[in-house]
């Protein structure tokens, strides 16, 4: 049994202009110990998907259809009380340090300790602090910084502390939402290596959300490409990189520079994603797609099975 | 350390500002209409007596000599005698100040505590009936005209119901009775305090409620609230431990400044309830040309406001670890 199985998940936001379909009919699986990178531009639904996995959709957000099977149990049916036990203990999250993810008025060590004591109220104070120190060593922050406040940390240290916090309760799944955005490239690289090392060492499963496909490629085994609320291509990293099928994936790969390859002109993708309140009936990418056929605009795309674990949501490329 | 150096720097600034206030006040009193001598000089006095009085007050000296005397007197703690009471000004102020501090400090702390508590609840139930009732209630009580409310309170609870005394701070029969102990006396003061205190409370708690409510709503949008929720913390812990301490910071400023201004701002309340405090004394001294008393009261207000600002800043540094001076 896969650790996480998402089946036909659709999420909508109630807005003044009507229902915004932020995520539509997304399905994928993640094995225990596996890692999936979700890539896509801003507004493609990747963060909404991550929040739904934590049961943290904003009040106007709602799961319209589908299942989130985690360890075989549908999380969609969970009550708030059950969610509170799943959060952090089973599924935790690495937030972006550039955001105010740490509370400025509490000491960093205390904020990590709080996560532990909430889920293990029986654990004595001293043991909790030992665990926090152990986590500090694990992510490479000097232990004597436990008593510091978030603003006393550098950006990289804050990100490490957030990672330590995510690991605090030994979760089975970690959702990392843009964990390296807004860090400089050297620190970004250190953090990515750290995440990868920890994932292997602790046997974690990770969903890594990023707008940057090159970052995702560094950490994840599988890649899922999202566009306008839909998953449009999913498969092992190698397959997606070497044999991208969906025109959006191809365009995405062409829009990033490579250090080693030939010097090429970067090709931005012209146009913009459709309005998700009233999405077009056919393929959502066809207006920007260089290889769109006649039927693409009117006919909803179906999944094309490219390899045993590689699929793309496209009618033109099968 | 850093904080100590900051405080020293601020104290120097305060000293300079205070010196400016001292000078401006001197000039204001010379410019003010009305002649202090005319109040002192009796028509039956002989011209020689009048002249002696004028020179006793130093008013026959050139203005810069008067100024030097004024500054010297301030630094030697000599504020002169009240024209009206004939007693040293310092004595009068020391007599009235504790009464004002007792009434206003209690009312501000009480209304801040209740305001913060209710503001937190209102923000938590934003848009629901609880929020509407609290917010509208706060707006109504906060915008009511204070003397009107005071009179209504006196009329209803003092006169109609007869539950509380209408004027003053103590009952003579209790305080003159050698039998009554400290507890009976305290109870008597508390009994007199109920009406002015509840009037001030009703006027002020709404402001704190509204500040706290909007500050909480801002704080609840912060990313660390999402983190707290993701950690599986209960809503109560998120509200009280993660949102409220951050949201309460603007309230601290407001409380600090209210405390400072309550020294003079209480004139209306003290007058309506005939509370023997400094605010009433200030109004009285100004309207009766009691220059020494008015001058000393103004200086007291200046010192308190300046120091309260410093205390608020230091308190901020204590509450918000990001602020270090």
XYZ file of C-alpha atoms in Angstrom:
643
model
C 0.000 0.000 0.000
C 1.271 3.413 -0.921
C 1.784 5.906 1.880
C -0.240 8.567 0.150
C -2.784 8.068 -2.579
C -4.591 11.008 -4.037
C -7.555 10.222 -6.211
C -9.446 12.732 -8.310
C -8.896 15.519 -5.817
C -10.663 18.796 -6.584
C -10.470 21.883 -4.381
C -12.414 25.093 -4.826
C -12.354 28.540 -3.249
C -15.550 30.521 -2.811
C -14.789 33.992 -4.181
C -16.853 37.056 -4.987
C -16.756 36.124 -8.680
C -17.864 32.553 -8.106
C -16.212 29.250 -7.359
C -12.530 29.230 -8.212
C -11.368 25.749 -9.132
C -7.858 25.868 -7.694
C -7.190 22.132 -7.986
C -9.061 19.850 -10.340
C -9.058 16.097 -10.612
C -5.519 15.500 -9.393
C -4.382 11.910 -8.803
C -0.984 10.540 -7.863
C 0.608 8.135 -5.428
C 3.615 8.432 -3.173
C 5.341 5.368 -1.713
C 6.811 5.366 1.764
C 10.315 6.793 1.517
C 9.567 8.309 -1.863
C 9.828 11.912 -2.886
C 7.638 13.848 -5.253
C 8.337 17.305 -6.600
C 5.347 19.405 -7.557
C 6.287 22.103 -10.037
C 4.299 24.841 -11.637
C 3.950 28.586 -11.839
C 2.264 30.738 -9.205
C -1.425 30.039 -8.906
C -1.291 26.555 -10.388
C -2.690 25.009 -7.201
C 0.443 23.413 -5.772
C 0.315 25.235 -2.440
C -3.443 24.672 -2.154
C -2.779 20.975 -2.609
C -0.124 21.048 0.116
C -2.419 22.880 2.512
C -5.228 20.404 1.828
C -2.893 17.574 2.867
C -2.512 19.300 6.251
C -6.207 20.116 6.538
C -5.283 23.785 6.543
C -7.337 25.193 3.699
C -8.542 28.728 4.428
C -12.191 29.082 5.485
C -13.386 29.719 1.924
C -11.531 26.672 0.590
C -13.278 23.333 0.267
C -12.487 19.867 -1.025
C -15.114 19.363 -3.716
C -14.375 15.796 -4.730
C -11.831 13.019 -4.510
C -9.947 11.216 -1.777
C -6.760 11.780 0.166
C -5.767 8.300 1.297
C -2.984 8.476 3.858
C -1.967 5.086 5.269
C -5.192 3.835 3.735
C -7.407 6.271 5.605
C -9.302 9.090 3.881
C -8.134 12.331 5.495
C -11.006 14.239 3.915
C -13.340 12.646 6.445
C -11.243 13.701 9.463
C -12.733 15.893 12.143
C -10.799 18.887 13.438
C -9.836 16.835 16.501
C -8.433 14.032 14.324
C -6.631 16.511 12.108
C -4.897 17.985 15.133
C -3.409 14.566 15.879
C -2.344 13.982 12.278
C -0.733 17.376 11.856
C 2.991 17.384 12.603
C 2.906 13.906 14.123
C 2.129 12.165 10.807
C 2.405 14.930 8.243
C 4.486 17.997 8.879
C 5.505 20.956 6.828
C 8.673 22.870 6.037
C 7.696 26.472 5.545
C 9.579 29.136 3.715
C 11.922 30.931 6.133
C 11.538 34.207 4.279
C 7.972 34.180 5.450
C 7.299 34.836 9.115
C 6.958 31.135 9.803
C 8.563 31.475 13.232
C 6.824 33.525 15.885
C 9.051 36.548 16.609
C 8.246 36.734 20.332
C 9.129 33.156 21.263
C 12.543 31.511 21.408
C 13.249 29.189 18.485
C 14.009 26.223 20.733
C 10.749 26.719 22.596
C 8.793 26.760 19.355
C 10.258 23.392 18.415
C 9.732 22.039 21.921
C 6.125 23.152 21.728
C 5.514 20.921 18.720
C 6.866 17.933 20.677
C 5.058 18.636 23.926
C 1.753 19.110 22.108
C 1.893 15.626 20.651
C 3.650 13.920 23.535
C 2.302 15.612 26.657
C 3.677 12.818 28.847
C 7.286 13.551 27.867
C 9.256 15.313 30.620
C 10.527 18.824 29.921
C 14.181 17.785 30.132
C 13.791 15.021 27.566
C 12.029 17.393 25.208
C 14.896 19.859 25.380
C 17.348 17.011 24.766
C 15.376 16.086 21.691
C 15.478 19.713 20.502
C 19.259 19.739 20.965
C 19.476 16.500 19.001
C 17.443 18.074 16.184
C 19.758 21.099 16.194
C 22.753 18.803 15.756
C 20.906 16.914 13.030
C 20.287 19.990 10.894
C 23.628 21.594 11.738
C 22.794 24.552 13.973
C 25.030 25.138 17.019
C 23.115 23.865 20.043
C 23.859 26.994 22.078
C 21.579 28.935 19.733
C 18.498 27.155 21.122
C 17.695 30.081 23.378
C 17.896 32.689 20.609
C 14.975 34.433 18.987
C 14.201 34.034 15.264
C 15.504 37.488 14.327
C 18.929 36.568 15.724
C 19.294 33.797 13.139
C 20.534 34.208 9.587
C 18.197 33.239 6.754
C 19.900 29.875 6.300
C 19.819 29.087 10.016
C 16.167 29.998 10.195
C 15.480 27.590 7.351
C 17.433 24.875 9.152
C 15.482 25.549 12.329
C 12.237 25.217 10.393
C 13.456 21.897 9.026
C 14.363 20.781 12.547
C 10.881 21.759 13.645
C 9.309 19.720 10.834
C 11.314 16.667 11.953
C 10.466 17.096 15.634
C 7.757 14.436 15.875
C 9.237 11.937 13.424
C 6.532 12.451 10.802
C 5.988 9.984 7.973
C 5.404 12.648 5.354
C 6.895 16.110 5.037
C 5.501 18.747 2.741
C 8.139 21.293 1.825
C 6.593 24.416 0.330
C 9.255 26.478 -1.461
C 11.744 25.829 1.350
C 14.674 27.483 -0.395
C 13.034 30.405 -2.130
C 14.551 33.743 -1.087
C 17.811 32.168 0.081
C 20.971 32.916 -1.811
C 22.146 30.144 -4.136
C 24.933 28.836 -1.912
C 22.695 28.516 1.137
C 19.963 27.161 -1.116
C 22.286 24.407 -2.241
C 23.288 23.587 1.348
C 19.663 23.367 2.408
C 18.727 21.142 -0.522
C 21.606 18.782 0.271
C 20.543 18.808 3.910
C 16.963 17.884 3.030
C 18.137 15.122 0.728
C 20.559 13.752 3.315
C 17.898 13.756 6.025
C 15.388 12.137 3.732
C 17.740 9.237 3.055
C 18.911 8.958 6.642
C 15.459 9.021 8.215
C 13.564 7.300 5.408
C 11.167 10.209 5.059
C 8.617 10.730 2.362
C 8.656 14.210 0.926
C 6.421 16.308 -1.253
C 8.517 19.179 -2.458
C 6.642 22.155 -3.837
C 8.501 24.656 -5.984
C 8.168 26.868 -9.003
C 11.722 25.938 -9.964
C 12.007 22.619 -11.770
C 15.796 22.516 -11.401
C 15.512 22.624 -7.584
C 12.906 19.900 -7.554
C 15.099 17.762 -9.756
C 17.896 17.918 -7.216
C 15.863 16.457 -4.369
C 13.055 14.323 -5.800
C 12.699 10.974 -7.503
C 9.323 11.739 -9.045
C 8.111 14.912 -10.624
C 4.562 16.150 -11.038
C 3.999 19.162 -13.233
C 0.942 21.251 -12.476
C -0.751 23.776 -14.690
C -3.882 25.821 -13.959
C -5.068 23.508 -11.198
C -4.418 20.254 -13.020
C -1.626 17.756 -12.852
C -0.462 17.631 -16.476
C 2.506 15.289 -16.324
C 3.725 12.855 -13.719
C 6.592 10.406 -13.742
C 10.096 9.558 -12.537
C 12.540 12.457 -12.684
C 14.694 10.888 -15.403
C 11.723 10.151 -17.635
C 10.283 13.626 -17.284
C 13.622 15.319 -17.903
C 14.788 13.165 -20.774
C 11.476 12.548 -22.417
C 9.067 15.344 -21.517
C 5.744 14.706 -23.160
C 3.374 17.495 -22.255
C 4.073 20.725 -24.179
C 3.973 22.670 -20.903
C 6.671 20.490 -19.362
C 8.783 20.978 -22.455
C 8.275 24.723 -22.325
C 9.086 24.757 -18.602
C 12.348 22.894 -19.161
C 13.264 25.234 -22.006
C 12.672 28.316 -19.890
C 15.442 27.494 -17.379
C 19.120 27.985 -18.091
C 21.552 25.097 -17.728
C 25.103 25.538 -16.544
C 26.656 22.696 -18.501
C 24.677 22.565 -21.717
C 25.009 24.695 -24.771
C 24.406 28.386 -24.548
C 20.900 28.815 -25.745
C 18.405 31.605 -25.729
C 15.895 31.090 -22.905
C 12.413 30.714 -24.217
C 9.698 32.238 -22.068
C 6.206 30.826 -22.441
C 3.969 33.419 -24.099
C 0.465 34.069 -22.800
C -0.982 33.431 -19.369
C -2.975 30.707 -17.628
C -6.775 30.711 -17.985
C -9.222 32.089 -15.471
C -9.999 29.318 -13.007
C -13.492 30.572 -12.168
C -14.681 29.590 -15.645
C -11.987 27.376 -17.148
C -12.212 26.516 -20.852
C -13.861 23.174 -21.672
C -10.866 21.759 -23.523
C -7.192 21.663 -22.623
C -6.228 24.560 -20.354
C -2.863 25.032 -21.985
C -3.972 25.004 -25.632
C -3.962 28.797 -26.060
C -0.248 28.850 -25.252
C 0.570 25.479 -26.798
C 2.721 25.375 -29.944
C 1.506 21.902 -30.928
C -2.208 22.305 -30.212
C -4.534 20.558 -32.615
C -8.052 21.565 -33.654
C -9.882 19.474 -31.083
C -7.709 20.602 -28.136
C -9.806 23.707 -27.506
C -13.128 21.894 -27.248
C -12.258 18.405 -26.049
C -11.166 17.748 -22.512
C -7.745 16.088 -22.511
C -7.350 12.506 -21.300
C -4.368 10.825 -19.695
C -1.836 9.350 -22.066
C 0.206 6.535 -20.536
C 3.777 7.156 -21.703
C 5.627 4.588 -19.623
C 4.792 2.250 -16.735
C 4.961 5.159 -14.244
C 4.870 8.087 -16.630
C 1.698 9.825 -17.810
C 0.670 13.111 -19.396
C -2.647 14.899 -19.677
C -2.656 15.725 -23.382
C -4.661 14.746 -26.445
C -2.180 16.023 -29.007
C 0.884 14.155 -27.851
C -0.336 10.584 -27.501
C 24.693 47.076 28.493
C 22.806 48.202 25.423
C 19.573 48.862 27.233
C 21.276 50.876 29.935
C 23.031 53.040 27.372
C 19.753 53.557 25.599
C 18.043 54.640 28.799
C 20.847 57.056 29.623
C 20.657 58.544 26.144
C 16.911 58.913 26.441
C 17.214 60.508 29.868
C 19.554 63.123 28.436
C 17.058 63.818 25.652
C 14.288 64.050 28.205
C 16.316 66.525 30.262
C 16.789 68.757 27.219
C 13.133 68.585 26.214
C 12.133 69.268 29.772
C 14.347 72.337 29.921
C 12.641 73.671 26.793
C 9.227 73.051 28.357
C 10.378 74.797 31.509
C 11.348 77.887 29.508
C 8.217 77.926 27.359
C 6.122 77.647 30.473
C 7.906 80.636 32.015
C 7.192 82.733 28.924
C 3.579 81.568 28.729
C 2.911 82.680 32.255
C 4.392 86.142 31.585
C 2.296 86.439 28.421
C -0.933 85.266 30.026
C -3.545 87.932 30.683
C -4.246 88.881 34.277
C -1.950 90.388 36.859
C -0.891 88.270 39.796
C -0.369 91.353 41.901
C -3.933 92.540 41.486
C -5.111 89.320 43.116
C -2.734 89.670 46.003
C -2.983 93.353 46.609
C -5.765 94.374 48.862
C -7.400 97.768 48.179
C -6.837 98.602 51.821
C -3.081 98.103 51.495
C -0.856 101.104 51.538
C 1.204 101.679 48.357
C 4.343 100.826 50.363
C 2.906 97.475 51.390
C 1.920 96.719 47.802
C 5.389 97.621 46.608
C 6.955 95.401 49.237
C 4.816 92.483 48.107
C 5.787 93.039 44.483
C 9.474 93.041 45.306
C 8.976 90.021 47.545
C 7.589 88.156 44.533
C 10.532 89.397 42.487
C 8.249 91.056 39.943
C 10.171 94.328 39.992
C 13.264 92.607 38.588
C 14.103 92.525 34.861
C 12.568 89.507 33.127
C 15.852 87.601 32.640
C 16.621 87.869 36.362
C 13.134 86.547 37.032
C 13.898 83.700 34.665
C 17.120 82.822 36.470
C 15.298 82.819 39.793
C 12.618 80.650 38.253
C 15.141 78.065 37.045
C 17.030 78.157 40.337
C 13.815 77.706 42.282
C 12.880 74.743 40.173
C 16.185 72.991 40.738
C 16.138 73.679 44.456
C 12.595 72.351 44.667
C 11.168 75.685 45.699
C 7.798 76.055 43.971
C 6.522 78.786 46.233
C 3.267 79.092 48.085
C -0.168 78.779 46.569
C -1.870 82.172 46.430
C -5.179 80.591 47.258
C -4.305 78.094 49.944
C -1.355 79.927 51.394
C 0.413 76.579 51.735
C 3.541 75.375 49.906
C 2.634 74.142 46.421
C 4.595 70.930 46.897
C 2.473 70.100 49.916
C -0.757 70.573 47.950
C 0.453 68.453 45.057
C 1.662 65.667 47.316
C -1.713 65.751 48.953
C -3.738 65.494 45.700
C -1.524 63.357 43.483
C -2.074 59.978 45.188
C -5.846 60.411 44.864
C -5.559 60.926 41.122
C -3.097 58.087 40.695
C -5.323 55.735 42.669
C -8.423 56.441 40.618
C -6.890 56.629 37.154
C -4.297 53.901 37.375
C -6.953 51.524 38.625
C -9.396 52.512 35.899
C -6.850 52.308 33.083
C -5.429 48.966 34.161
C -8.893 47.555 34.662
C -10.203 48.793 31.321
C -7.044 47.641 29.512
C -7.284 44.131 30.966
C -10.976 43.823 30.140
C -10.529 45.515 26.757
C -7.702 43.189 25.727
C -9.643 40.152 26.869
C -12.849 41.131 25.070
C -10.966 42.350 21.989
C -9.350 38.940 21.721
C -12.749 37.260 21.883
C -14.279 39.674 19.358
C -11.494 39.027 16.845
C -11.835 35.311 17.320
C -15.542 35.456 16.452
C -15.090 37.971 13.677
C -18.292 38.650 11.771
C -20.463 36.682 14.181
C -22.985 37.936 16.715
C -20.451 38.016 19.592
C -18.182 40.273 17.577
C -21.017 42.590 16.550
C -22.286 42.980 20.118
C -18.810 43.645 21.532
C -17.720 46.024 18.788
C -20.928 48.059 18.782
C -20.958 48.090 22.582
C -17.373 49.351 22.635
C -18.096 52.047 20.073
C -21.168 53.274 21.950
C -19.586 53.432 25.410
C -16.372 54.892 24.036
C -18.104 57.732 22.209
C -20.486 58.677 24.997
C -19.816 62.174 26.401
C -18.055 61.588 29.698
C -19.730 64.252 31.897
C -23.137 63.124 30.660
C -22.395 59.505 31.545
C -21.002 60.629 34.888
C -24.166 62.549 35.687
C -26.357 59.629 34.630
C -24.345 57.321 36.877
C -24.678 59.726 39.786
C -28.391 60.182 39.169
C -29.130 56.488 38.780
C -26.870 54.759 41.291
C -26.192 57.606 43.654
C -29.479 59.450 43.816
C -32.239 57.048 42.691
C -30.846 53.811 44.082
C -28.744 55.398 46.762
C -26.144 52.647 46.522
C -23.088 54.845 46.325
C -22.020 58.245 47.706
C -22.382 61.060 45.201
C -19.354 63.197 45.982
C -15.918 63.113 47.508
C -13.517 60.358 48.340
C -14.086 59.685 52.022
C -16.883 59.891 54.561
C -15.939 62.006 57.524
C -17.881 59.870 59.986
C -15.718 56.888 59.087
C -12.393 58.681 58.983
C -12.914 60.764 62.113
C -14.098 57.763 64.102
C -11.089 56.570 66.146
C -12.664 53.105 66.202
C -12.427 52.483 62.441
C -9.373 50.550 61.356
C -7.421 50.662 58.131
C -9.728 48.126 56.545
C -12.867 50.153 57.203
C -11.163 53.235 55.780
C -10.053 51.413 52.645
C -13.540 50.058 52.197
C -14.907 53.563 52.503
C -12.591 54.874 49.779
C -13.473 51.917 47.568
C -17.140 52.648 48.093
C -16.619 56.243 46.965
C -14.545 55.083 44.048
C -17.157 52.817 42.474
C -19.022 55.490 40.514
C -16.055 57.449 39.082
C -14.211 54.209 38.441
C -17.059 52.578 36.546
C -17.634 55.760 34.556
C -13.987 55.879 33.493
C -14.005 52.153 32.847
C -17.051 52.358 30.588
C -15.519 55.201 28.614
C -12.088 53.619 28.202
C -12.391 49.851 27.822
C -13.946 50.234 24.358
C -10.830 51.889 22.998
C -8.631 49.013 24.160
C -11.141 46.487 22.866
C -11.094 48.056 19.404
C -7.293 48.357 19.308
C -6.854 44.769 20.446
C -9.474 43.468 18.027
C -7.950 45.052 14.937
C -4.431 44.200 16.060
C -5.448 40.563 16.579
C -7.056 40.399 13.141
C -3.806 41.628 11.616
C -1.730 39.167 13.638
C -3.962 36.229 12.742
C -2.994 36.737 9.102
C 0.684 36.200 9.926
C 2.501 33.133 8.692
C 3.463 31.953 12.159
C -0.225 31.462 12.913
C -0.375 28.966 10.037
C 2.749 27.312 11.447
C 1.111 27.087 14.864
C -2.003 25.554 13.354
C 0.073 23.134 11.267
C 1.851 22.008 14.429
C -1.498 20.735 15.664
C -1.844 23.260 18.477
C -5.316 23.851 19.845
C -7.119 27.014 18.855
C -6.885 28.310 22.414
C -3.088 27.962 22.468
C -2.822 29.612 19.052
C -4.950 32.526 20.213
C -3.433 33.057 23.651
C 0.188 32.131 23.089
C 0.909 32.865 19.449
C -1.414 35.700 18.463
C -2.220 37.669 21.621
C 1.346 38.585 22.759
C 2.105 40.061 19.346
C -1.260 41.747 19.094
C -1.056 43.308 22.549
C 1.951 45.502 21.689
C -0.064 48.478 20.368
C -2.223 48.300 23.500
C 0.880 48.749 25.663
C 1.659 52.068 23.973
C -1.876 53.199 24.433
C -1.958 52.238 28.117
C 1.347 53.970 28.817
C 0.261 57.220 27.261
C -3.170 57.083 28.892
C -1.494 56.715 32.271
C 0.636 59.743 31.533
C -2.239 61.936 30.425
C -4.556 60.799 33.184
C -2.685 63.185 35.508
C -4.377 66.112 33.798
C -7.000 64.454 31.622
C -9.094 63.583 34.631
C -10.166 67.159 35.275
C -13.713 66.564 34.029
C -14.244 63.374 35.964
C -12.697 64.785 39.110
C -14.876 67.880 38.864
C -18.139 66.001 38.345
C -17.428 63.583 41.186
C -15.624 66.216 43.297
C -12.705 63.818 43.544
C -9.888 65.651 45.350
C -7.291 65.020 42.666
C -4.691 66.967 40.763
C -6.805 67.530 37.638
C -9.435 69.457 39.559
C -6.721 71.417 41.320
C -5.165 72.348 37.981
C -8.428 73.721 36.583
C -9.034 75.566 39.812
C -5.570 77.102 39.914
C -5.782 78.291 36.307
C -9.198 79.856 36.693
C -8.171 81.545 39.949
C -4.821 82.863 38.735
C -3.006 80.733 41.301
C 0.245 80.944 39.335
C 2.607 78.932 41.539
C 0.196 76.005 41.777
C -0.619 76.039 38.051
C 3.049 76.258 37.116
C 4.025 73.325 39.297
C 1.097 71.221 38.026
C 2.064 71.824 34.411
C 5.666 70.861 35.125
C 4.498 67.711 36.858
C 2.435 66.733 33.800
C 5.415 67.355 31.531
C 7.683 65.137 33.633
C 5.130 62.340 33.845
C 4.413 62.344 30.097
C 8.116 62.318 29.237
C 8.910 59.501 31.644
C 5.869 57.475 30.614
C 7.120 57.525 27.038
C 10.433 56.156 28.197
C 8.741 53.445 30.245
C 6.627 52.409 27.234
C 9.726 52.134 25.055
C 11.569 50.033 27.612
C 8.511 47.846 28.136
C 8.325 47.335 24.383
C 11.882 46.081 24.338
C 10.984 43.651 27.078
C 7.865 42.354 25.309
C 9.221 42.229 21.768
C 12.642 40.573 21.556
C 13.221 42.087 18.105
C 13.482 45.530 19.667
C 16.877 46.183 21.214
C 18.245 49.612 21.641
